[in-house]
Amino acid sequence: MSIQELESQFTSGVYTKRPIAIVRGRGARLWDSDENEYIDCVGGQGAANLGHANPAIVEAITAQAKTLISCPEMFYNDRRAELEAKLISLAPPGMTRVFLSNSGTEAVEAALKFARLATKRTEIVAAMRGFHGRTFGALSATWEKKYREPFEPLVPGFSHISYNDIAALDEAIDHKTAAVILEVVQGEGGVRPGTPEFLGKAQELCRERGALLILDEIQTGFGRTGKMFACEHYNLEPDLMCLAKSIAGGLPMGATLINSRIGELPSQVHGSTFGGNPLACAASLAAIDYLQSHHLPEHAAELGAWFLNELRQIESPLIREVRGLGLMVGIELKQKVTPYLQALMARGVLALPAGLTVMRFLPPLVIEQSDLEKVVQAVGEVLSHEVN
Ligand SMILES: *Cc1c(COP(=O)(O)O)cnc(C)c1O
């Protein structure tokens, strides 16, 4: 039985899958079970900023696995202590504490709970086209109907305003608002960068009205947009910041960073068995060290600007807009994106959708310009004529 037949028989069915089995990776390249080679612009949906089989990550994971894998937070741990200090040293000014978990949605869940605790308010303002995860709290902040509706009723108290709409913000934030949760660049919602005015105003209004600003940097963090965190482009100082995806070189991990404006959190109010495990912490330390020592955020800024410019040169009646920040890039088409993603795959390039009409590129930040040149060429070819 083939890999695909076996997996199809037993998988939950909640994923739309492509008809290839990826079995091996190196840097920004992936191979399927038939030894076909691909340039990877899916990048583990944002979890593979460090590249596949990065030797520094492999070495850190191997060494830590031989030393200690499990250590719940009822004990202190050397790797965890080191990582928490490191995250705070990198974070925007004012961040003082860290809650560690295992995924993006958990990082958001923690932020929402801490915001309600700290403000003693219940309402959360989120954005249309926002994506924050699939567990009930994070899902309540997520906009997309098809993710939400099958599971209603969701958590009460959530409302959604139009992204980049300052007047809507002003109207939505009041004395009942616990927090405003926003992505700095909307990812799943179509690669839409926030405007400095909108994000700045969100922070200002939160401060003024006693609400907290939660930034979801799960996709934009760890060099993706050309800075370690995207909020650095805007000089934002959020009250809570959610991290995951590439935080631990591809291993599952989430983190919620907590600002000094949030009072002490009572012990026992939240927790996670796997949260802060030494294996993920060691991987994260190695990932951050690699990002910094190889200047990957700067590389993403330069290469991303070049890539965006090259894509904008493509003349195609199918393109509505090309946009992005760093190596987080989207091409909005005037029609559905799926056939074009299939055509790209046939040319050895893996990219992902962001909604129905946006082609999204999240290559590992270690990708070389020569590979992106091939991607530009392939995109030009597949967008040169209409496919169904
Ligand atoms: C992927 C993502 C999440 C959810 O992360 P999971 O690890 O899949 O739970 C939340 N917010 C943003 C912005 C994301 O891109």
Short mmCIF file of C-alpha atoms and ligand atoms in Angstrom, two decimals:
data_model
loop_
_atom_site.label_atom_id
_atom_site.label_comp_id
_atom_site.label_asym_id
_atom_site.label_seq_id
_atom_site.Cartn_x
_atom_site.Cartn_y
_atom_site.Cartn_z
CA MET A 1 0.00 0.00 0.00
CA SER A 2 1.36 3.43 -0.90
CA ILE A 3 1.96 6.14 1.71
CA GLN A 4 -0.99 8.08 0.31
CA GLU A 5 -3.35 5.12 0.38
CA LEU A 6 -2.37 4.24 3.96
CA GLU A 7 -2.69 7.80 5.23
CA SER A 8 -5.93 8.41 3.37
CA GLN A 9 -7.44 5.38 5.06
CA PHE A 10 -6.73 6.54 8.60
CA THR A 11 -6.39 10.33 8.58
CA SER A 12 -9.16 12.40 10.18
CA GLY A 13 -10.19 13.94 6.89
CA VAL A 14 -10.07 17.56 8.10
CA TYR A 15 -7.20 18.46 5.77
CA THR A 16 -7.18 19.00 2.03
CA LYS A 17 -4.04 17.19 0.95
CA ARG A 18 -1.87 17.39 -2.14
CA PRO A 19 -1.13 14.10 -3.87
CA ILE A 20 2.55 13.88 -2.90
CA ALA A 21 4.28 12.44 0.19
CA ILE A 22 7.10 14.65 1.45
CA VAL A 23 9.77 12.51 3.06
CA ARG A 24 12.96 14.57 3.27
CA GLY A 25 14.19 18.16 3.37
CA ARG A 26 17.36 20.23 3.39
CA GLY A 27 17.44 24.02 3.64
CA ALA A 28 14.74 25.35 1.28
CA ARG A 29 14.43 22.09 -0.67
CA LEU A 30 12.01 19.19 -0.16
CA TRP A 31 11.82 15.73 -1.72
CA ASP A 32 8.82 13.47 -2.20
CA SER A 33 8.71 9.68 -2.00
CA ASP A 34 9.43 9.46 -5.76
CA GLU A 35 12.59 11.57 -5.28
CA ASN A 36 11.08 14.61 -7.02
CA GLU A 37 12.74 17.78 -5.75
CA TYR A 38 10.86 20.97 -4.83
CA ILE A 39 11.72 24.52 -3.90
CA ASP A 40 9.81 25.01 -0.67
CA CYS A 41 7.79 28.23 -0.37
CA VAL A 42 5.32 26.64 2.07
CA GLY A 43 8.01 26.63 4.73
CA GLY A 44 6.04 24.38 7.07
CA GLN A 45 3.25 27.02 6.89
CA GLY A 46 5.66 29.37 8.64
CA ALA A 47 7.29 26.88 11.02
CA ALA A 48 10.39 26.30 8.90
CA ASN A 49 12.09 29.73 8.90
CA LEU A 50 15.36 28.00 9.84
CA GLY A 51 15.24 25.62 6.87
CA HIS A 52 14.82 21.87 6.86
CA ALA A 53 17.30 19.64 8.67
CA ASN A 54 19.23 22.68 9.84
CA PRO A 55 22.37 21.13 11.37
CA ALA A 56 22.40 23.59 14.31
CA ILE A 57 18.85 22.63 15.27
CA VAL A 58 19.49 18.91 14.73
CA GLU A 59 22.53 19.07 16.99
CA ALA A 60 20.73 20.98 19.75
CA ILE A 61 17.76 18.61 19.69
CA THR A 62 19.99 15.53 19.68
CA ALA A 63 22.10 16.73 22.59
CA GLN A 64 19.06 17.73 24.66
CA ALA A 65 17.20 14.49 23.87
CA LYS A 66 20.12 12.59 25.35
CA THR A 67 20.03 14.77 28.48
CA LEU A 68 16.41 15.53 29.46
CA ILE A 69 13.19 15.72 27.43
CA SER A 70 10.43 16.07 30.05
CA CYS A 71 10.43 18.53 32.90
CA PRO A 72 7.08 20.10 33.86
CA GLU A 73 7.05 23.63 35.21
CA MET A 74 6.63 22.39 38.78
CA PHE A 75 10.44 22.30 38.58
CA TYR A 76 12.92 24.85 37.35
CA ASN A 77 15.03 23.90 34.34
CA ASP A 78 18.30 25.19 32.87
CA ARG A 79 17.21 25.35 29.20
CA ARG A 80 13.86 26.96 30.08
CA ALA A 81 15.47 29.61 32.26
CA GLU A 82 17.90 30.45 29.47
CA LEU A 83 15.16 30.64 26.84
CA GLU A 84 12.82 32.84 28.89
CA ALA A 85 15.65 35.30 29.48
CA LYS A 86 16.51 35.21 25.77
CA LEU A 87 12.93 35.84 24.62
CA ILE A 88 12.59 38.81 26.97
CA SER A 89 15.91 40.24 25.75
CA LEU A 90 14.59 40.13 22.15
CA ALA A 91 11.03 41.27 22.87
CA PRO A 92 9.67 44.80 22.48
CA PRO A 93 10.35 47.10 25.45
CA GLY A 94 8.22 46.46 28.53
CA MET A 95 7.90 42.68 28.17
CA THR A 96 8.85 41.03 31.43
CA ARG A 97 7.46 37.49 31.58
CA VAL A 98 6.84 34.44 29.42
CA PHE A 99 4.21 31.69 29.39
CA LEU A 100 5.35 28.70 27.33
CA SER A 101 3.02 26.31 25.51
CA ASN A 102 3.05 24.07 22.45
CA SER A 103 1.29 25.79 19.55
CA GLY A 104 -0.01 29.04 18.20
CA THR A 105 -3.58 28.58 19.29
CA GLU A 106 -2.41 27.88 22.85
CA ALA A 107 -0.31 31.05 22.84
CA VAL A 108 -3.47 32.96 21.87
CA GLU A 109 -5.64 31.12 24.42
CA ALA A 110 -3.22 32.14 27.18
CA ALA A 111 -3.18 35.78 26.03
CA LEU A 112 -7.00 35.93 26.02
CA LYS A 113 -7.23 34.41 29.50
CA PHE A 114 -4.53 36.70 30.90
CA ALA A 115 -6.25 39.72 29.36
CA ARG A 116 -9.56 38.86 31.04
CA LEU A 117 -7.79 38.24 34.35
CA ALA A 118 -5.76 41.43 34.26
CA THR A 119 -8.56 43.77 33.21
CA LYS A 120 -11.52 42.02 34.87
CA ARG A 121 -13.29 42.80 31.60
CA THR A 122 -14.65 40.23 29.17
CA GLU A 123 -14.88 41.67 25.67
CA ILE A 124 -12.35 41.09 22.92
CA VAL A 125 -12.10 43.09 19.71
CA ALA A 126 -10.59 41.22 16.76
CA ALA A 127 -10.30 41.95 13.04
CA MET A 128 -12.14 40.75 9.99
CA ARG A 129 -9.93 38.36 7.99
CA GLY A 130 -7.96 37.72 11.21
CA PHE A 131 -6.71 34.23 11.98
CA HIS A 132 -5.70 33.23 15.51
CA GLY A 133 -6.18 29.47 15.75
CA ARG A 134 -8.72 26.69 16.08
CA THR A 135 -9.38 26.13 19.80
CA PHE A 136 -12.55 27.74 21.13
CA GLY A 137 -11.06 31.00 22.44
CA ALA A 138 -8.72 31.55 19.50
CA LEU A 139 -11.46 30.43 17.10
CA SER A 140 -13.77 33.04 18.59
CA ALA A 141 -11.17 35.66 17.60
CA THR A 142 -10.80 34.13 14.13
CA TRP A 143 -12.94 35.63 11.40
CA GLU A 144 -13.45 32.97 8.71
CA LYS A 145 -17.03 31.67 8.77
CA LYS A 146 -16.22 28.18 7.55
CA TYR A 147 -13.90 27.62 10.52
CA ARG A 148 -16.37 29.08 13.04
CA GLU A 149 -19.91 28.18 12.10
CA PRO A 150 -19.77 24.39 12.52
CA PHE A 151 -18.73 24.90 16.16
CA GLU A 152 -21.05 27.61 17.38
CA PRO A 153 -21.87 28.74 19.98
CA LEU A 154 -18.34 30.06 20.48
CA VAL A 155 -16.98 32.04 23.44
CA PRO A 156 -19.16 35.12 24.07
CA GLY A 157 -17.80 38.67 24.03
CA PHE A 158 -15.92 38.71 20.72
CA SER A 159 -16.51 41.26 17.97
CA HIS A 160 -14.76 41.88 14.64
CA ILE A 161 -13.92 45.18 13.03
CA SER A 162 -12.59 45.90 9.58
CA TYR A 163 -8.74 45.70 9.55
CA ASN A 164 -6.91 48.99 8.95
CA ASP A 165 -10.12 50.93 9.76
CA ILE A 166 -9.33 53.51 12.44
CA ALA A 167 -12.89 54.78 12.87
CA ALA A 168 -14.09 51.22 13.51
CA LEU A 169 -11.43 50.81 16.20
CA ASP A 170 -12.52 54.01 17.89
CA GLU A 171 -16.09 52.81 17.95
CA ALA A 172 -15.33 49.28 19.15
CA ILE A 173 -12.96 49.88 22.08
CA ASP A 174 -14.78 50.90 25.26
CA HIS A 175 -14.84 50.37 29.05
CA LYS A 176 -15.86 46.74 28.58
CA THR A 177 -13.00 45.88 26.23
CA ALA A 178 -10.46 43.53 27.80
CA ALA A 179 -8.26 43.40 24.73
CA VAL A 180 -7.79 44.06 21.07
CA ILE A 181 -6.11 41.19 19.23
CA LEU A 182 -4.44 41.81 15.87
CA GLU A 183 -1.92 40.35 13.49
CA VAL A 184 0.74 42.82 12.35
CA VAL A 185 0.48 41.40 8.86
CA GLN A 186 -2.63 39.29 8.33
CA GLY A 187 -1.44 35.89 7.13
CA GLU A 188 -4.23 33.43 6.42
CA GLY A 189 -6.48 36.40 5.65
CA GLY A 190 -4.51 37.18 2.49
CA VAL A 191 -1.04 38.61 3.38
CA ARG A 192 -2.26 42.09 4.34
CA PRO A 193 0.17 44.35 6.18
CA GLY A 194 -1.35 46.60 8.85
CA THR A 195 -0.91 50.32 8.31
CA PRO A 196 1.27 52.16 10.86
CA GLU A 197 -1.68 54.50 11.54
CA PHE A 198 -4.07 51.67 12.33
CA LEU A 199 -1.71 49.66 14.52
CA GLY A 200 -0.47 52.80 16.29
CA LYS A 201 -4.03 53.93 16.93
CA ALA A 202 -4.97 50.49 18.29
CA GLN A 203 -2.18 50.78 20.84
CA GLU A 204 -3.08 54.38 21.72
CA LEU A 205 -6.80 53.67 22.18
CA CYS A 206 -6.09 50.56 24.27
CA ARG A 207 -3.88 52.60 26.63
CA GLU A 208 -6.41 55.41 26.82
CA ARG A 209 -9.39 53.15 27.56
CA GLY A 210 -7.80 50.57 29.84
CA ALA A 211 -7.79 47.72 27.33
CA LEU A 212 -4.81 45.56 26.42
CA LEU A 213 -3.20 45.16 23.01
CA ILE A 214 -2.48 41.56 22.02
CA LEU A 215 -0.28 41.17 18.96
CA ASP A 216 -0.39 37.80 17.25
CA GLU A 217 3.11 37.41 15.79
CA ILE A 218 2.78 33.68 15.35
CA GLN A 219 3.36 33.88 11.59
CA THR A 220 5.24 37.19 11.43
CA GLY A 221 7.75 36.44 14.19
CA PHE A 222 11.33 35.17 14.05
CA GLY A 223 12.62 37.09 11.09
CA ARG A 224 9.81 36.41 8.62
CA THR A 225 9.06 40.06 7.79
CA GLY A 226 12.65 41.31 7.84
CA LYS A 227 12.85 42.08 11.58
CA MET A 228 12.97 39.62 14.45
CA PHE A 229 9.35 40.64 15.17
CA ALA A 230 7.11 42.55 12.77
CA CYS A 231 6.04 45.03 15.48
CA GLU A 232 9.58 46.46 15.29
CA HIS A 233 8.71 47.94 11.87
CA TYR A 234 6.04 50.00 13.65
CA ASN A 235 7.68 50.59 17.05
CA LEU A 236 4.76 48.95 18.80
CA GLU A 237 4.84 47.94 22.44
CA PRO A 238 2.04 45.40 22.87
CA ASP A 239 0.82 44.24 26.27
CA LEU A 240 0.75 40.61 25.23
CA MET A 241 2.49 38.99 22.29
CA CYS A 242 1.78 35.54 20.86
CA LEU A 243 4.56 33.48 19.27
CA ALA A 244 4.78 29.97 17.83
CA LYS A 245 5.48 28.52 14.33
CA SER A 246 9.25 29.07 13.85
CA ILE A 247 10.02 29.70 17.52
CA ALA A 248 11.71 26.33 18.01
CA GLY A 249 13.22 25.55 14.61
CA GLY A 250 10.16 23.55 13.59
CA LEU A 251 9.45 21.74 16.85
CA PRO A 252 6.02 22.43 18.38
CA MET A 253 6.16 25.36 20.79
CA GLY A 254 4.15 28.45 21.64
CA ALA A 255 4.95 31.45 23.83
CA THR A 256 2.91 34.30 25.26
CA LEU A 257 5.00 37.31 26.24
CA ILE A 258 3.60 39.45 29.04
CA ASN A 259 4.16 43.18 29.61
CA SER A 260 4.83 44.76 32.99
CA ARG A 261 1.44 46.55 32.78
CA ILE A 262 -0.17 43.21 33.48
CA GLY A 263 -0.21 42.57 37.18
CA GLU A 264 0.94 39.43 38.88
CA LEU A 265 -0.89 36.35 37.64
CA PRO A 266 -2.23 34.15 40.46
CA SER A 267 -0.51 30.76 40.62
CA GLN A 268 -2.44 27.77 39.24
CA VAL A 269 -4.70 29.85 36.95
CA HIS A 270 -3.21 28.38 33.78
CA GLY A 271 -0.76 25.70 32.75
CA SER A 272 0.41 23.08 30.26
CA THR A 273 2.04 19.67 30.72
CA PHE A 274 4.38 19.97 27.76
CA GLY A 275 4.80 23.76 28.04
CA GLY A 276 8.43 24.78 28.45
CA ASN A 277 9.79 21.27 27.98
CA PRO A 278 13.60 21.24 27.78
CA LEU A 279 13.65 19.71 24.28
CA ALA A 280 11.61 22.51 22.71
CA CYS A 281 13.51 25.12 24.77
CA ALA A 282 16.87 23.81 23.54
CA ALA A 283 15.60 23.83 19.94
CA SER A 284 14.33 27.39 20.38
CA LEU A 285 17.64 28.60 21.83
CA ALA A 286 19.46 27.10 18.85
CA ALA A 287 16.94 28.59 16.41
CA ILE A 288 17.26 32.09 17.85
CA ASP A 289 21.04 31.82 17.95
CA TYR A 290 21.08 30.74 14.29
CA LEU A 291 18.69 33.51 13.20
CA GLN A 292 20.89 36.10 14.86
CA SER A 293 24.33 34.77 13.93
CA HIS A 294 23.31 34.25 10.28
CA HIS A 295 21.47 37.60 10.10
CA LEU A 296 18.36 35.92 8.74
CA PRO A 297 15.98 38.82 9.50
CA GLU A 298 18.23 41.15 7.44
CA HIS A 299 18.47 38.51 4.70
CA ALA A 300 14.64 38.23 4.68
CA ALA A 301 14.35 42.03 4.39
CA GLU A 302 16.74 42.29 1.43
CA LEU A 303 15.70 39.16 -0.43
CA GLY A 304 12.02 39.83 0.30
CA ALA A 305 12.23 43.34 -1.19
CA TRP A 306 13.95 41.92 -4.27
CA PHE A 307 11.39 39.08 -4.59
CA LEU A 308 8.42 41.44 -4.22
CA ASN A 309 9.86 43.70 -6.89
CA GLU A 310 10.49 40.80 -9.29
CA LEU A 311 6.94 39.51 -8.82
CA ARG A 312 5.59 43.00 -9.49
CA GLN A 313 7.35 42.94 -12.88
CA ILE A 314 5.28 39.95 -13.98
CA GLU A 315 2.74 41.10 -16.50
CA SER A 316 -0.40 39.03 -16.17
CA PRO A 317 -4.06 39.93 -16.49
CA LEU A 318 -4.69 37.39 -13.69
CA ILE A 319 -2.90 39.46 -11.01
CA ARG A 320 -4.87 41.92 -8.88
CA GLU A 321 -2.09 42.88 -6.45
CA VAL A 322 1.33 41.77 -5.18
CA ARG A 323 2.02 42.65 -1.54
CA GLY A 324 4.03 41.60 1.47
CA LEU A 325 6.70 42.38 4.03
CA GLY A 326 10.09 40.67 4.06
CA LEU A 327 9.72 37.06 2.98
CA MET A 328 5.98 37.00 3.68
CA VAL A 329 4.61 37.58 0.21
CA GLY A 330 1.22 37.21 -1.45
CA ILE A 331 -0.09 37.52 -4.99
CA GLU A 332 -3.80 38.26 -5.08
CA LEU A 333 -5.38 36.82 -8.21
CA LYS A 334 -8.64 37.75 -9.87
CA GLN A 335 -9.67 34.11 -9.65
CA LYS A 336 -9.31 31.03 -7.46
CA VAL A 337 -5.74 30.16 -6.66
CA THR A 338 -5.84 26.35 -6.39
CA PRO A 339 -5.20 25.47 -10.08
CA TYR A 340 -2.23 27.85 -10.15
CA LEU A 341 -0.75 26.28 -7.02
CA GLN A 342 -1.07 22.88 -8.71
CA ALA A 343 0.63 24.24 -11.83
CA LEU A 344 3.46 25.62 -9.65
CA MET A 345 3.86 22.24 -7.98
CA ALA A 346 4.17 20.58 -11.37
CA ARG A 347 7.07 22.98 -12.00
CA GLY A 348 8.76 22.01 -8.73
CA VAL A 349 7.63 24.95 -6.58
CA LEU A 350 5.51 24.50 -3.45
CA ALA A 351 3.49 27.54 -2.35
CA LEU A 352 0.35 27.87 -0.26
CA PRO A 353 -2.95 29.72 -0.48
CA ALA A 354 -4.11 32.51 1.84
CA GLY A 355 -7.87 32.46 1.40
CA LEU A 356 -9.42 31.60 -1.95
CA THR A 357 -7.56 33.95 -4.27
CA VAL A 358 -4.15 34.69 -2.76
CA MET A 359 -0.98 32.75 -3.59
CA ARG A 360 1.28 32.90 -0.53
CA PHE A 361 5.05 32.41 -0.26
CA LEU A 362 6.67 31.62 3.10
CA PRO A 363 10.06 30.20 2.09
CA PRO A 364 12.59 29.21 4.75
CA LEU A 365 14.64 32.35 5.42
CA VAL A 366 17.81 30.46 4.45
CA ILE A 367 16.60 30.35 0.84
CA GLU A 368 19.06 31.64 -1.74
CA GLN A 369 18.33 34.19 -4.42
CA SER A 370 19.01 31.63 -7.15
CA ASP A 371 16.10 29.53 -5.84
CA LEU A 372 13.79 32.53 -5.70
CA GLU A 373 14.79 33.37 -9.28
CA LYS A 374 13.44 29.96 -10.27
CA VAL A 375 10.26 30.67 -8.29
CA VAL A 376 9.75 34.00 -10.10
CA GLN A 377 10.24 32.24 -13.44
CA ALA A 378 7.72 29.51 -12.54
CA VAL A 379 5.16 32.03 -11.27
CA GLY A 380 5.51 34.01 -14.50
CA GLU A 381 4.88 30.85 -16.50
CA VAL A 382 1.82 29.66 -14.59
CA LEU A 383 0.25 33.12 -14.56
CA SER A 384 0.85 33.67 -18.27
CA HIS A 385 -2.47 32.04 -19.16
CA GLU A 386 -5.70 31.04 -17.49
CA VAL A 387 -6.04 27.48 -16.10
CA ASN A 388 -9.04 25.79 -14.55
C1 LIG B 1 -0.80 29.58 12.38
C2 LIG B 1 -1.35 30.72 13.14
C3 LIG B 1 -2.02 30.53 14.35
C4 LIG B 1 -2.32 29.16 14.91
O1 LIG B 1 -1.18 28.42 15.19
P1 LIG B 1 -1.30 26.83 15.42
O2 LIG B 1 0.09 26.44 15.88
O3 LIG B 1 -1.69 26.22 14.13
O4 LIG B 1 -2.32 26.63 16.48
C5 LIG B 1 -2.47 31.65 15.02
N1 LIG B 1 -2.25 32.89 14.54
C6 LIG B 1 -1.59 33.11 13.38
C7 LIG B 1 -1.38 34.50 12.91
C8 LIG B 1 -1.14 32.03 12.64
O5 LIG B 1 -0.51 32.25 11.47
#
